[in-house]
Every structure is written in structure tokens, then in C-alpha cells.
Coordinates of C-alpha atoms in Angstrom, one line a residue:
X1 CA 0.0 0.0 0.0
X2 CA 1.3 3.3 -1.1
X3 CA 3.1 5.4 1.9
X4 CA 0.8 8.0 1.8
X5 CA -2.8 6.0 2.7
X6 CA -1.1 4.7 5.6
X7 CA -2.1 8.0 7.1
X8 CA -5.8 6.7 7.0
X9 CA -7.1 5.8 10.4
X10 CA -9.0 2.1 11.2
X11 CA -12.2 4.1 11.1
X12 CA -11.6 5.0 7.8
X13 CA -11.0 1.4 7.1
X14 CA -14.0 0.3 8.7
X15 CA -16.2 2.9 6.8
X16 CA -15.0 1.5 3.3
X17 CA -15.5 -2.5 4.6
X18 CA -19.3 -1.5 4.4
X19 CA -19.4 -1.6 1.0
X20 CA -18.7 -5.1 1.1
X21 CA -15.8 -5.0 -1.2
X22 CA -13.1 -7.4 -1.0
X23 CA -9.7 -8.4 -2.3
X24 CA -8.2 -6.9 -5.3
X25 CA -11.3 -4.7 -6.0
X26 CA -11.4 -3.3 -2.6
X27 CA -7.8 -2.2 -2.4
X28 CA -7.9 -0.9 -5.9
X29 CA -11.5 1.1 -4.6
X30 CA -8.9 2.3 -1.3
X31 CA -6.4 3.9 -3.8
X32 CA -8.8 5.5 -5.7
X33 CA -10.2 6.8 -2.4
X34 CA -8.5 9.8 -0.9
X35 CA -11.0 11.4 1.7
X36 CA -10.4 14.1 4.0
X37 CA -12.0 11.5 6.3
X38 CA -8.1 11.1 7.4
X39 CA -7.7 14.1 9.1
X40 CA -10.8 12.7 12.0
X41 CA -7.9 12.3 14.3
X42 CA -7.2 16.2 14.3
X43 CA -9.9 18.2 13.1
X44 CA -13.7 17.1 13.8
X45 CA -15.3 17.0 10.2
X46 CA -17.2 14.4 8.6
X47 CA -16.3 12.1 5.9
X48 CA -16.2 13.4 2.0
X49 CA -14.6 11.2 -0.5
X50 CA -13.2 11.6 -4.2
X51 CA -11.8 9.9 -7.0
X52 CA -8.3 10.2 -7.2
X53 CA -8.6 11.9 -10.5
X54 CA -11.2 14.4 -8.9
X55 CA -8.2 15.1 -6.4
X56 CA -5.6 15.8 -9.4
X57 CA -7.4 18.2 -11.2
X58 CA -7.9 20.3 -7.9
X59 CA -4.8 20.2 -6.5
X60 CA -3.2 20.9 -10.3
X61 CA -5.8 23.3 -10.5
X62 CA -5.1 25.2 -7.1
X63 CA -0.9 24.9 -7.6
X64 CA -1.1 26.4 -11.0
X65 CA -2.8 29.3 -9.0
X66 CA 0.0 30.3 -6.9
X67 CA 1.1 29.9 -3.1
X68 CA -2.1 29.4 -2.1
X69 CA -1.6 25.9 -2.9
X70 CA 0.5 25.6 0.4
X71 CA -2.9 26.0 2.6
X72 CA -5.3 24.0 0.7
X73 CA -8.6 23.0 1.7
X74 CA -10.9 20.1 1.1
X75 CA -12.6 20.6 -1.8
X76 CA -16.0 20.5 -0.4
X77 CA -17.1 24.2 0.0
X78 CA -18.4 23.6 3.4
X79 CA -16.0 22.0 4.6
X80 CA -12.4 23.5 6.0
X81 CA -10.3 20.3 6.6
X82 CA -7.0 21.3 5.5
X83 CA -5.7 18.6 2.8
X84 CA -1.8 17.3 4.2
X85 CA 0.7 18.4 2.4
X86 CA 1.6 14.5 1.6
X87 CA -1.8 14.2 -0.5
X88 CA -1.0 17.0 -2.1
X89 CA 2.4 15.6 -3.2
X90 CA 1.2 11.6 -3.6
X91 CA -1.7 13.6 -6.8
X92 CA 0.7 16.0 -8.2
X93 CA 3.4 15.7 -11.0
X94 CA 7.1 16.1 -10.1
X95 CA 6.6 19.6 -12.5
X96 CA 4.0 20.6 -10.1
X97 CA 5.9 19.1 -6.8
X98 CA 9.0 21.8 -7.8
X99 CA 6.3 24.7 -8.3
X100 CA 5.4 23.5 -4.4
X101 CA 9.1 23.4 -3.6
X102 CA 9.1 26.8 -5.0
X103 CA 6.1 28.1 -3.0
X104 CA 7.7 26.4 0.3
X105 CA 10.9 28.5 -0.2
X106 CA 9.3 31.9 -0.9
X107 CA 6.8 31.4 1.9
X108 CA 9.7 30.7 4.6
X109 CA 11.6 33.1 3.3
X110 CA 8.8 35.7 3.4
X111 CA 7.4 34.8 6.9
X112 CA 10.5 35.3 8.6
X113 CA 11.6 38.8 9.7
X114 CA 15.4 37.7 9.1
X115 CA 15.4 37.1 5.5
X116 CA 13.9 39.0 2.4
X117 CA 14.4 38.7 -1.2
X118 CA 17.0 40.8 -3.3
X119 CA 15.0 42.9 -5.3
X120 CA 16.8 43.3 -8.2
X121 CA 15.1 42.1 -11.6
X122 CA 15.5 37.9 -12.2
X123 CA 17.9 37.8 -8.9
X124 CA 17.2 34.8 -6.8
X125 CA 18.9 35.2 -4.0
X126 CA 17.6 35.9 -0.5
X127 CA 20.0 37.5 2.6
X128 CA 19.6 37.5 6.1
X129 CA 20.0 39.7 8.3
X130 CA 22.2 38.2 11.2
X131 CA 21.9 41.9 14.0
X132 CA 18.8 43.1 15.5
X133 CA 18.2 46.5 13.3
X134 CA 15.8 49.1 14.1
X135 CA 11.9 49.5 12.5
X136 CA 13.7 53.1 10.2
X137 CA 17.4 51.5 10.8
X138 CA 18.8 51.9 7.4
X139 CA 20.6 48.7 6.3
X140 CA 22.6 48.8 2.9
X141 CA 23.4 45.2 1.8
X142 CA 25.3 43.6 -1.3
X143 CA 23.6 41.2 -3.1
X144 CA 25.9 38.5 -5.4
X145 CA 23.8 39.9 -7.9
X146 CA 25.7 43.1 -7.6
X147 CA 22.6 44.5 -6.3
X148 CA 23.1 46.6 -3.6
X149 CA 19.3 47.3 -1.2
X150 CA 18.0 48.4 1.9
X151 CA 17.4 45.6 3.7
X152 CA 14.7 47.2 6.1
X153 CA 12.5 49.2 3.6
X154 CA 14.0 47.2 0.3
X155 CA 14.7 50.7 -2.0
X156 CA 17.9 51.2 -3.1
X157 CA 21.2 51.5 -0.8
X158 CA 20.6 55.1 1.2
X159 CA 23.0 55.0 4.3
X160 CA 23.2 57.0 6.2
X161 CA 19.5 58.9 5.6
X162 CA 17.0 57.1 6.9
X163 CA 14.0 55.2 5.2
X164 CA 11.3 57.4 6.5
X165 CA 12.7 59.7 5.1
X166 CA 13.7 58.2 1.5
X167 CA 10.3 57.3 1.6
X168 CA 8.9 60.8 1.8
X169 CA 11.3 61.9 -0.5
X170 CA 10.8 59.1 -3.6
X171 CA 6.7 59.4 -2.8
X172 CA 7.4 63.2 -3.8
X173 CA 9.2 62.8 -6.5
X174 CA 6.6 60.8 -8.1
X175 CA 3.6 62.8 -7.0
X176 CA 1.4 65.1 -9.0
X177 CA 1.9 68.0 -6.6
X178 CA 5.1 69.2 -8.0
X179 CA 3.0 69.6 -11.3
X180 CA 0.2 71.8 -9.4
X181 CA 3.6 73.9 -7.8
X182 CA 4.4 74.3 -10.9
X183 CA 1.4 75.3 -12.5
X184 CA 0.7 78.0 -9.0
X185 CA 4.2 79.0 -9.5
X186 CA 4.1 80.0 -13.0
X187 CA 0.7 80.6 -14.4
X188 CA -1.9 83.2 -13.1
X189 CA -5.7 82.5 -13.3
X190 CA -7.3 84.9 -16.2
X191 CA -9.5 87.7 -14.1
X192 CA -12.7 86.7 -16.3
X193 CA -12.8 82.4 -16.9
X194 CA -10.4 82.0 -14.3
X195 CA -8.3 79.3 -16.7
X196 CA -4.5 79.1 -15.7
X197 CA -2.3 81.2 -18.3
X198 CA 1.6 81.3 -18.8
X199 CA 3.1 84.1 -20.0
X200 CA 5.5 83.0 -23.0
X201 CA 6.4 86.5 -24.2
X202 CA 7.9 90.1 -22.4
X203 CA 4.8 92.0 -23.1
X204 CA 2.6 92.6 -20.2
X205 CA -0.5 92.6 -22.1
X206 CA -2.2 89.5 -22.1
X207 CA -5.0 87.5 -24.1
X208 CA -7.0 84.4 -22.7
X209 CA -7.2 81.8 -25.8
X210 CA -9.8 80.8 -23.6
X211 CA -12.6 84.1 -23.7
X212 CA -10.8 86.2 -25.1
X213 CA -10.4 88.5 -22.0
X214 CA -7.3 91.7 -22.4
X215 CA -6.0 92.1 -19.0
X216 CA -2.1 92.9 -17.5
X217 CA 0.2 89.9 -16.7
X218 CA 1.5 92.2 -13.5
X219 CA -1.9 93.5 -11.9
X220 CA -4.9 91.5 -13.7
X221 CA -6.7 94.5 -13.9
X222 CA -8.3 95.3 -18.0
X223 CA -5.7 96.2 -20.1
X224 CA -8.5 98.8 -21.7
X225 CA -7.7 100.7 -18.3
X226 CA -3.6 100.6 -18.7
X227 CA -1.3 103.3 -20.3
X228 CA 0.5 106.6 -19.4
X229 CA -1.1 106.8 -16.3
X230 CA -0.2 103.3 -15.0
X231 CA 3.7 103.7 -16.1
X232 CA 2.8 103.0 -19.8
X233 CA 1.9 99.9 -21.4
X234 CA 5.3 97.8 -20.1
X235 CA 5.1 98.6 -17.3
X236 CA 2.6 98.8 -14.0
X237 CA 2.9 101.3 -11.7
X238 CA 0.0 100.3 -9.7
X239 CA 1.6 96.7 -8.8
X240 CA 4.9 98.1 -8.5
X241 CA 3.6 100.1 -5.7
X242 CA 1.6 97.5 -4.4
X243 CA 4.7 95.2 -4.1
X244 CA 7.2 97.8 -2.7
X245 CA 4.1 97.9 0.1
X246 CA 3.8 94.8 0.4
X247 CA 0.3 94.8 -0.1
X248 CA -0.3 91.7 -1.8
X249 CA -3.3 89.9 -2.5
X250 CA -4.1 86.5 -1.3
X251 CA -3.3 84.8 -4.5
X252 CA -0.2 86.6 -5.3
X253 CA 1.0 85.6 -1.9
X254 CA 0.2 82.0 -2.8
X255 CA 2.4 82.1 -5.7
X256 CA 5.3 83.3 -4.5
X257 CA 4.9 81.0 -1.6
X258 CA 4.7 78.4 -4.7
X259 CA 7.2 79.5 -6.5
X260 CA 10.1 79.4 -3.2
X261 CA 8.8 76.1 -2.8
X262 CA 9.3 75.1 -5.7
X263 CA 12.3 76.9 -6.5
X264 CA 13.7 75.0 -3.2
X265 CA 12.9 71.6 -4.5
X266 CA 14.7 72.5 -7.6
X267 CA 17.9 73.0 -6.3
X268 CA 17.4 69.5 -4.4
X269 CA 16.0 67.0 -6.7
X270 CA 18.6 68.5 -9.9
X271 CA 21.5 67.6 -7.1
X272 CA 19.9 64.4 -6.6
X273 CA 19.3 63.9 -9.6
X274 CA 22.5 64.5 -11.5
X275 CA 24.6 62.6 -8.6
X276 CA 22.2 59.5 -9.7
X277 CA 22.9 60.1 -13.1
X278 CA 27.0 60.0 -12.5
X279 CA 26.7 57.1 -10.4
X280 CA 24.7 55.4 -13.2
X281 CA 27.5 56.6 -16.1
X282 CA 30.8 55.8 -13.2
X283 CA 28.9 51.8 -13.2
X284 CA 29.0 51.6 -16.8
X285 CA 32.1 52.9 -17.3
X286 CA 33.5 50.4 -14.4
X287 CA 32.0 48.0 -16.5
X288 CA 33.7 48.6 -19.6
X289 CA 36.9 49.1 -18.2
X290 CA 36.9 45.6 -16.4
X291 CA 35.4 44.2 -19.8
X292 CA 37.9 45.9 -22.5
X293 CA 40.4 47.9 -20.7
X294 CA 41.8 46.1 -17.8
X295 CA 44.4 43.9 -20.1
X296 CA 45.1 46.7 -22.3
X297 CA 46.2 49.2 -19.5
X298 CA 48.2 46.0 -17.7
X299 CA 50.3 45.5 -21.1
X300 CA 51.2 48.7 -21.6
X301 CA 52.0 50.1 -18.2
X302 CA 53.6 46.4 -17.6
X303 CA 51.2 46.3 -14.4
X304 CA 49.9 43.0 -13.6
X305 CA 46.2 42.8 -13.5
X306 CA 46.0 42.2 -10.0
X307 CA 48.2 45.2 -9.2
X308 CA 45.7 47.3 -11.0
X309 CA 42.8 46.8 -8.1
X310 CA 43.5 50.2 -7.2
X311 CA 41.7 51.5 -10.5
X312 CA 38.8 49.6 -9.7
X313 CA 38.9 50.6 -6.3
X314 CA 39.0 54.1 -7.3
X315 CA 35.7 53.4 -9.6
X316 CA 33.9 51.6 -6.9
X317 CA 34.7 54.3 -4.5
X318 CA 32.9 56.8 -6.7
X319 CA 30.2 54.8 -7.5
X320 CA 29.4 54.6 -3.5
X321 CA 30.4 58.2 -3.1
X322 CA 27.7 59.6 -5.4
X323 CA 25.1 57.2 -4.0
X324 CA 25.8 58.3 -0.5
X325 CA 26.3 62.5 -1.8
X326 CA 22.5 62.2 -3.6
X327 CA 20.9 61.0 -0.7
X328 CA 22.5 64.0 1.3
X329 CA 20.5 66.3 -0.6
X330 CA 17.1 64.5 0.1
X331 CA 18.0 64.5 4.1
X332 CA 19.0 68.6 3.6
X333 CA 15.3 68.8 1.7
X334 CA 13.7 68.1 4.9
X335 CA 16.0 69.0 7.5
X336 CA 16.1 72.4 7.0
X337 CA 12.8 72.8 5.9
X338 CA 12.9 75.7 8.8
X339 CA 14.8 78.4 8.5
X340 CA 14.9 79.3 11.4
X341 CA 17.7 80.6 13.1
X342 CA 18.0 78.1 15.2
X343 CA 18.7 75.8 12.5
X344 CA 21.5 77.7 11.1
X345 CA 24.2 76.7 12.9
X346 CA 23.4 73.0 12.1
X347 CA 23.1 73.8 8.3
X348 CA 26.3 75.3 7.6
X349 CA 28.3 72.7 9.5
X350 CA 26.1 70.2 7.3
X351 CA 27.0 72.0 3.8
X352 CA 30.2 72.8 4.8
X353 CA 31.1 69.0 5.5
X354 CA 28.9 67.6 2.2
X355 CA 30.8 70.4 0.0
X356 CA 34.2 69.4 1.3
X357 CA 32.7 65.8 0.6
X358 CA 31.6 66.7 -2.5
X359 CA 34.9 68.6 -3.6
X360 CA 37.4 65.5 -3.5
X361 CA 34.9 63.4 -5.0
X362 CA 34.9 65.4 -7.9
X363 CA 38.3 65.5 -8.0
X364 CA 38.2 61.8 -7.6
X365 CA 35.6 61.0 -10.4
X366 CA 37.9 63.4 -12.9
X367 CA 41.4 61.5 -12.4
X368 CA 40.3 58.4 -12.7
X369 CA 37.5 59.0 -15.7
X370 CA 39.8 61.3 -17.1
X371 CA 43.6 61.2 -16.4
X372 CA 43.7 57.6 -16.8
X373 CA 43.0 57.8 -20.3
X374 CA 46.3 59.2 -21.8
X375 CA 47.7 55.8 -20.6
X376 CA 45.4 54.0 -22.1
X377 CA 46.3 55.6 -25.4
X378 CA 50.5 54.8 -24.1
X379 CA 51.0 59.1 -24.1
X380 CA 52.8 58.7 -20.6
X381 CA 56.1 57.6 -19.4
X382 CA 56.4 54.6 -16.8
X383 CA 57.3 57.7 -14.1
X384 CA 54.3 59.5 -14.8
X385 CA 52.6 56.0 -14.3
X386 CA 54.2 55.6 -11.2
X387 CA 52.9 59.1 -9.9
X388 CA 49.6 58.8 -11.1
X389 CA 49.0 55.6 -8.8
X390 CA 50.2 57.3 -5.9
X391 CA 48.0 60.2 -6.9
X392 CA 44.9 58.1 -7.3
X393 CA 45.4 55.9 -4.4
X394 CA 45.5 58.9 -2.3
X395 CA 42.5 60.6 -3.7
X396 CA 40.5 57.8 -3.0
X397 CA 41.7 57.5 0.7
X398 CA 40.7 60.9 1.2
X399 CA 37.8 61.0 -0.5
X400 CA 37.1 57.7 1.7
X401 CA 37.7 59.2 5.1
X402 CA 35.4 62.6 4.3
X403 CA 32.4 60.7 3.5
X404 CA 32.7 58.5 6.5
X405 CA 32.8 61.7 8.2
X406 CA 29.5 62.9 6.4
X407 CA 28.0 59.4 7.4
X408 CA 29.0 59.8 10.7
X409 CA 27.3 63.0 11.0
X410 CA 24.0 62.3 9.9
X411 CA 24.1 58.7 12.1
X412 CA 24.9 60.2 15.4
X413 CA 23.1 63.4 14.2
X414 CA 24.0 66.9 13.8
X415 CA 23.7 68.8 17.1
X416 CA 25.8 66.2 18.8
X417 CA 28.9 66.4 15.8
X418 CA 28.5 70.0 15.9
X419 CA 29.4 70.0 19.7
X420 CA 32.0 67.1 19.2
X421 CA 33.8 69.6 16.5
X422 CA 33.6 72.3 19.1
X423 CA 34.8 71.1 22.1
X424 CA 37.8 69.7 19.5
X425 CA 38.3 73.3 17.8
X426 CA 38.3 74.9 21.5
X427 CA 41.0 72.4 23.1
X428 CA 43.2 73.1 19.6
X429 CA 43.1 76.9 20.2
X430 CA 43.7 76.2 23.8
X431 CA 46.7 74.5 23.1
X432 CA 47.8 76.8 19.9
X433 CA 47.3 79.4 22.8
X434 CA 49.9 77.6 25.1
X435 CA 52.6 76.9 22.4
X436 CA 52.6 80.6 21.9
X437 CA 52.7 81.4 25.3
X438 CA 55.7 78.9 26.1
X439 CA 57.4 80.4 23.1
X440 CA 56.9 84.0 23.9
X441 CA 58.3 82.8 27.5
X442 CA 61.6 81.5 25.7
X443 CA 62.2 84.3 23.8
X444 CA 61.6 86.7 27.0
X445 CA 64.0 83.8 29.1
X446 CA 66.7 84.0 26.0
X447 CA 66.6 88.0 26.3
X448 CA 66.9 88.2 29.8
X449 CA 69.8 85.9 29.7
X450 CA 71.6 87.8 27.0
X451 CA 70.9 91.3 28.8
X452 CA 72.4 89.5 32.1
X453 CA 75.6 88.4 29.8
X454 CA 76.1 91.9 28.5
X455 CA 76.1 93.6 31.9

């Protein structure tokens, strides 16, 4: 008897002895027999029998569905008896039995709060997490995929900002209310229909495509009512003095709120932006190099491959660096949304660290983008080689150590650096202070003794 009906209890037995089958055509009844009768010992339910064939085309039916295979039911509506997972297996085809194999792995792997899939397109692989992190703990891992992820809110890499925020800042970028910024920031609504209207030319005097309406661009008043009087007809004399007043209207008010808003995000999302776009461009470029360059520079600078790492190193360090630099500018977007005074302080040690930051990366990305091409083309000597290695290696050393200082910064948080840095400045002007004083005591010690001599 196959291993699976030995699951079915005596009762079960019993039941099918009634029929007063026997032998051969009894046993061959009891394989074609697979009732959810055998689950009496667990769950109270009655008996519902099926055909085996009946059982194939459900449980073919329900895997070819998805996971939900993994909790099936019997397949009597009524009745919730969960079918074991060895029936399941004993009517399904071994193609069918890896598509449960399948289900098994993605379910453990998506039930546990240690493991979660990479991401990435096609990639298989799943990582876990092996340190207790925080519910908005940033986590960048490396997949083998070459993936790298947040393993906490599974975006892209974005130490050291954390995902709350990265959250905010992504949900913005794709939301319609930059386009209605936009449209408060540059449009004004015509005085008569009220339809939006952007002014594409320097005249003042404008015309609704929509009615028709003549009004001015600067004061909406009728542009039958503008001329000499109002500063002529290219200018507005009665909003110029309105503005030095400040007497504003509500809805002027609400456009140049717009447009500083706007005008903010701007400067933030282009900095994102373009540091995305470079670390897109340095990957490819990497990836070139390590395809078609790496045993052309190596012949011609005589270098073996493996003493070259420190070009790819170089690369890799960019390609972190500008990750790391564009999520800067999303944490500044919301950081010093106040500006308030009391913020101030806490900016400008902020931008002065990411522009430092920022500064040898550049510097960074150009020698190795850049300078390293002339050797690829053999237009440098092997001394000039020999300096531009100690050149790069440095570079990226530096560059290194200021962004783990700009990581640092954001992780323990800005008020707390900020005080760090000052006790540190004080206690090196303290001693500055004492070298000069011990100094201006030797040379008024060496005087004294000379004066002492001469008398």
C-alpha cells in the first residue's frame, strides 16, 4: 500500500468495509479513495470522499494558481479540513511538486523577519539579516547579484538617511503635486474664466485663448484701463507700488509661496538627480573598463592585473560616493525645511562637511574618468605612471575618510557632531594658545639671559 494512505485511520478502514468490497477490488476502490476523512484524528469533520482523479485536477488546479496551494482545503465548500501536504504531493506531477518546492521556499523566506528577497530584476537570491536592526534602521546590503538594497525598507542602498525619510522623499518625487507647484508658481488665473495662463512672451499685455479677456500679466486689472497713467503699457505702476508695500493679494501671496517652494525643491532634486545620473554613467564605465580595458592598460604600463585593483577601487569608490552624496540632498530637503535661526548653525556645519565631501569626489571621479585615459592611449612615461598611482590611491583614501565623516554625521546626528567639532576646535586653540605662550616665554627667558651676559 502506497506510503501515503497509511495515514488513514482504522475508522476509515472500517467505513470503506461496508461496501462489502473485497480483495483486489477493494484495495484498488482504497487507492482511488482519498477522503479528508483522514484528518478525523485532528480536526472534527465528517467524511467526503473523491476519485483520485477528482483530487488531481484540484490540486493541479489550485498549484497552477499560486502559493495558495500551500494551505489547501478540502474541496468540499463547506467544509475547511486542511488537505496534508503528503496528498498534495502523492496527486501532483514532479513539475507541479517543484512549483510547491518553490512556493515552500518563498513562503519561509517571506514569513520570517530575518530574510527578504534581493529585489533586483531575475535575482534569486535571499539575505539575512544576522543583527537586531531598528523598525527606520537603514541597512545597505550587497547582493551577489551586484545589487546593492535596503534591507529594512528594500529601496535602493541610502546609508546613512534614513528610510522614512527616503520614503517621503521618492513618494514626492513621483507625486502630481510638484506639477500643481508648478502650475501655481508659473501661471496666473485669467480675471474673467479664471483658466490658468503662462506668459511666453515680455509683453505685459495679455489674451485668454480661452474668452478672449485683455488684461495685465502684473496686476490682472483690464488692459483697456492701462497706459500713461499706469507707467505706460510695459510697465505697472500700480503693482509696483503695491509690491514695494507689500500689499499683496491672497493669490499673489500663494504664488510666490509656490514658487520658493518650488524653487527649493529644484535645487534639491537637480543635485539628486545628477549625482544618480554619475553614479549610473561611473557603473557603466567600471564595467567597460573591467570588460575591454583592464588587459590593455596592464600591457602597456607592464602592471599585472592584479596590481591594478587600485583603479577599480578608485571606480567603486565613486560609485558609493555619489550614491551616498545624492541621498544627502534629500535629508537637507527636509532637514532644513525651517529656516529658522536656530537651525542655522546645524546647516552650515552640514553644507560645509557635504561640500568638502563633494569637492574631492569630484576631484576623484575626474582622475580616474579622465587622467587615466592618456595611458590607455600609451601618451605617458612609466614615471608618470608611477605618480599617477600614488596620486589616485591617495585621492580615494581621502575622498574615503570625508564621506565617513559625512555618514557619521547624519548617524549620530547633527547637534551632537556639531558640539563634538567644538569642544575639538576649543581644546586646539587652547593649546595653539599655550605653544605661543611657552614660546613667547623663551624668547623673553633667552633676552633676559643675553641682557644678564652683557652687563
Amino acid at each position: 500500500m502506497p506510503a501515503v494512505l497509511r495515514m488513514f485511520s482504522a475508522s476509515a478502514i472500517g467505513t470503506l468495509t461496508e461496501h462489502k468490497r473485497s480483495g483486489l477490488a477493494m484495495q484498488q476502490a482504497f487507492r482511488k479513495r482519498l477522503a479528508c476523512l483522514m484528518l478525523r484524528p485532528f480536526l472534527q469533520t465528517t467524511s467526503h470522499y473523491f476519485c483520485q482523479a477528482c483530487w488531481e485536477g484540484y490540486v493541479s488546479n489550485a498549484i497552477s494558481e499560486g502559493p495558495a496551494a500551500l494551505n489547501l482545503r478540502c474541496p468540499l465548500p463547506d467544509c475547511k479540513a486542511a488537505v496534508p501536504r503528503t496528498v498534495v504531493r502523492r496527486v501532483s506531477s514532479d513539475q507541479e511538486q517543484q512549483k510547491l518546492d518553490q512556493y515552500e521556499l518563498r513562503s519561509y523566506v517571506e514569513d520570517s523577519k530575518r530574510l527578504t528577497w534581493c529585489p533586483a530584476p531575475n535575482c534569486q537570491h535571499a539575505v539575512e539579516c544576522m543583527k537586531d536592526i531598528g523598525a527606520d534602521e537603514p541597512l545597505d546590503v550587497l547582493c551577489k547579484c551586484g545589487s546593492s538594497f535596503c534591507f529594512t525598507c528594500k529601496e535602493e542602498a541610502h546609508r546613512p538617511v534614513d528610510c522614512v525619510t527616503v520614503g517621503m522623499w521618492l513618494r514626492k518625487n513621483s507625486a502630481e503635486s510638484e506639477n500643481a507647484n508648478w502650475i501655481l508658481a508659473n501661471t496666473k488665473p485669467c480675471p474673467k474664466c479664471k483658466r490658468p495662463i503662462e506668459k511666453n512672451q515680455g509683453c505685459m499685455h495679455m489674451v485668454c485663448s480661452q474668452c478672449r479677456s485683455e488684461f495685465c500679466w502684473l496686476c490682472l486689472g483690464n488692459w483697456a484701463d492701462h497706459g500713461e497713467r499706469t507707467g505706460g503699457y510695459y510697465s505697472c505702476n500700480r503693482y509696483e507700488n503695491a509690491k514695494k508695500k507689500g500689499d499683496y493679494d491672497e493669490e499673489q501671496q500663494k504664488r510666490e509661496n509656490a514658487k520658493h517652494a518650488l524653487e527649493r525643491y529644484m535645487h534639491y532634486y537637480q543635485r539628486w538627480a545628477e549625482n544618480d545620473k554619475a553614479r549610473l554613467q561611473a557603473l557603466e564605465t567600471l564595467d567597460k573598463f573591467m570588460t575591454n580595458k583592464l588587459e590593455t592598460l596592464s600591457e602597456i604600463t607592464a602592471t599585472p592585473t592584479s596590481q591594478l585593483k587600485f583603479v577599480t577601487d578608485a571606480w567603486y569608490q565613486v560609485v558609493d560616493c555619489r550614491r551616498m552624496l545624492k541621498w544627502t540632498y534629500a535629508f537637507g530637503y527636509y532637514r532644513f525645511a525651517d529656516d529658522s535661526a536656530t537651525n542655522k548653525p546645524q546647516q552650515e556645519f552640514f553644507e560645509f562637511n557635504q561640500g568638502q565631501a563633494e569637492y574631492y569626489l569630484e576631484k576623484l571621479h575626474g582622475e580616474v574618468e579622465k587622467q587615466l585615459e592618456p595611458f590607455l592611449n600609451n601618451k605617458k612615461t612609466s614615471e608618470e605612471w608611477k605618480k599617477y598611482r600614488e596620486t589616485l590611491i591617495g585621492l580615494t583614501d581621502v575622498t574615503h575618510s570625508h564621506f565617513e565623516k559625512l555618514v557619521q554625521e547624519l548617524e549620530k546626528g547633527l547637534d551632537g557632531m556639531l558640539e563634538q567639532y567644538r569642544g575639538i576646535e576649543q581644546v586646539e586653540e587652547e593649546v595653539q594658545h599655550a605653544a605661543q605662550a611657552k614660546q613667547t616665554n623663551s624668547w623673553t627667558s633667552k633676552r633676559n639671559r643675553q641682557k644678564g651676559e652683557s652687563g
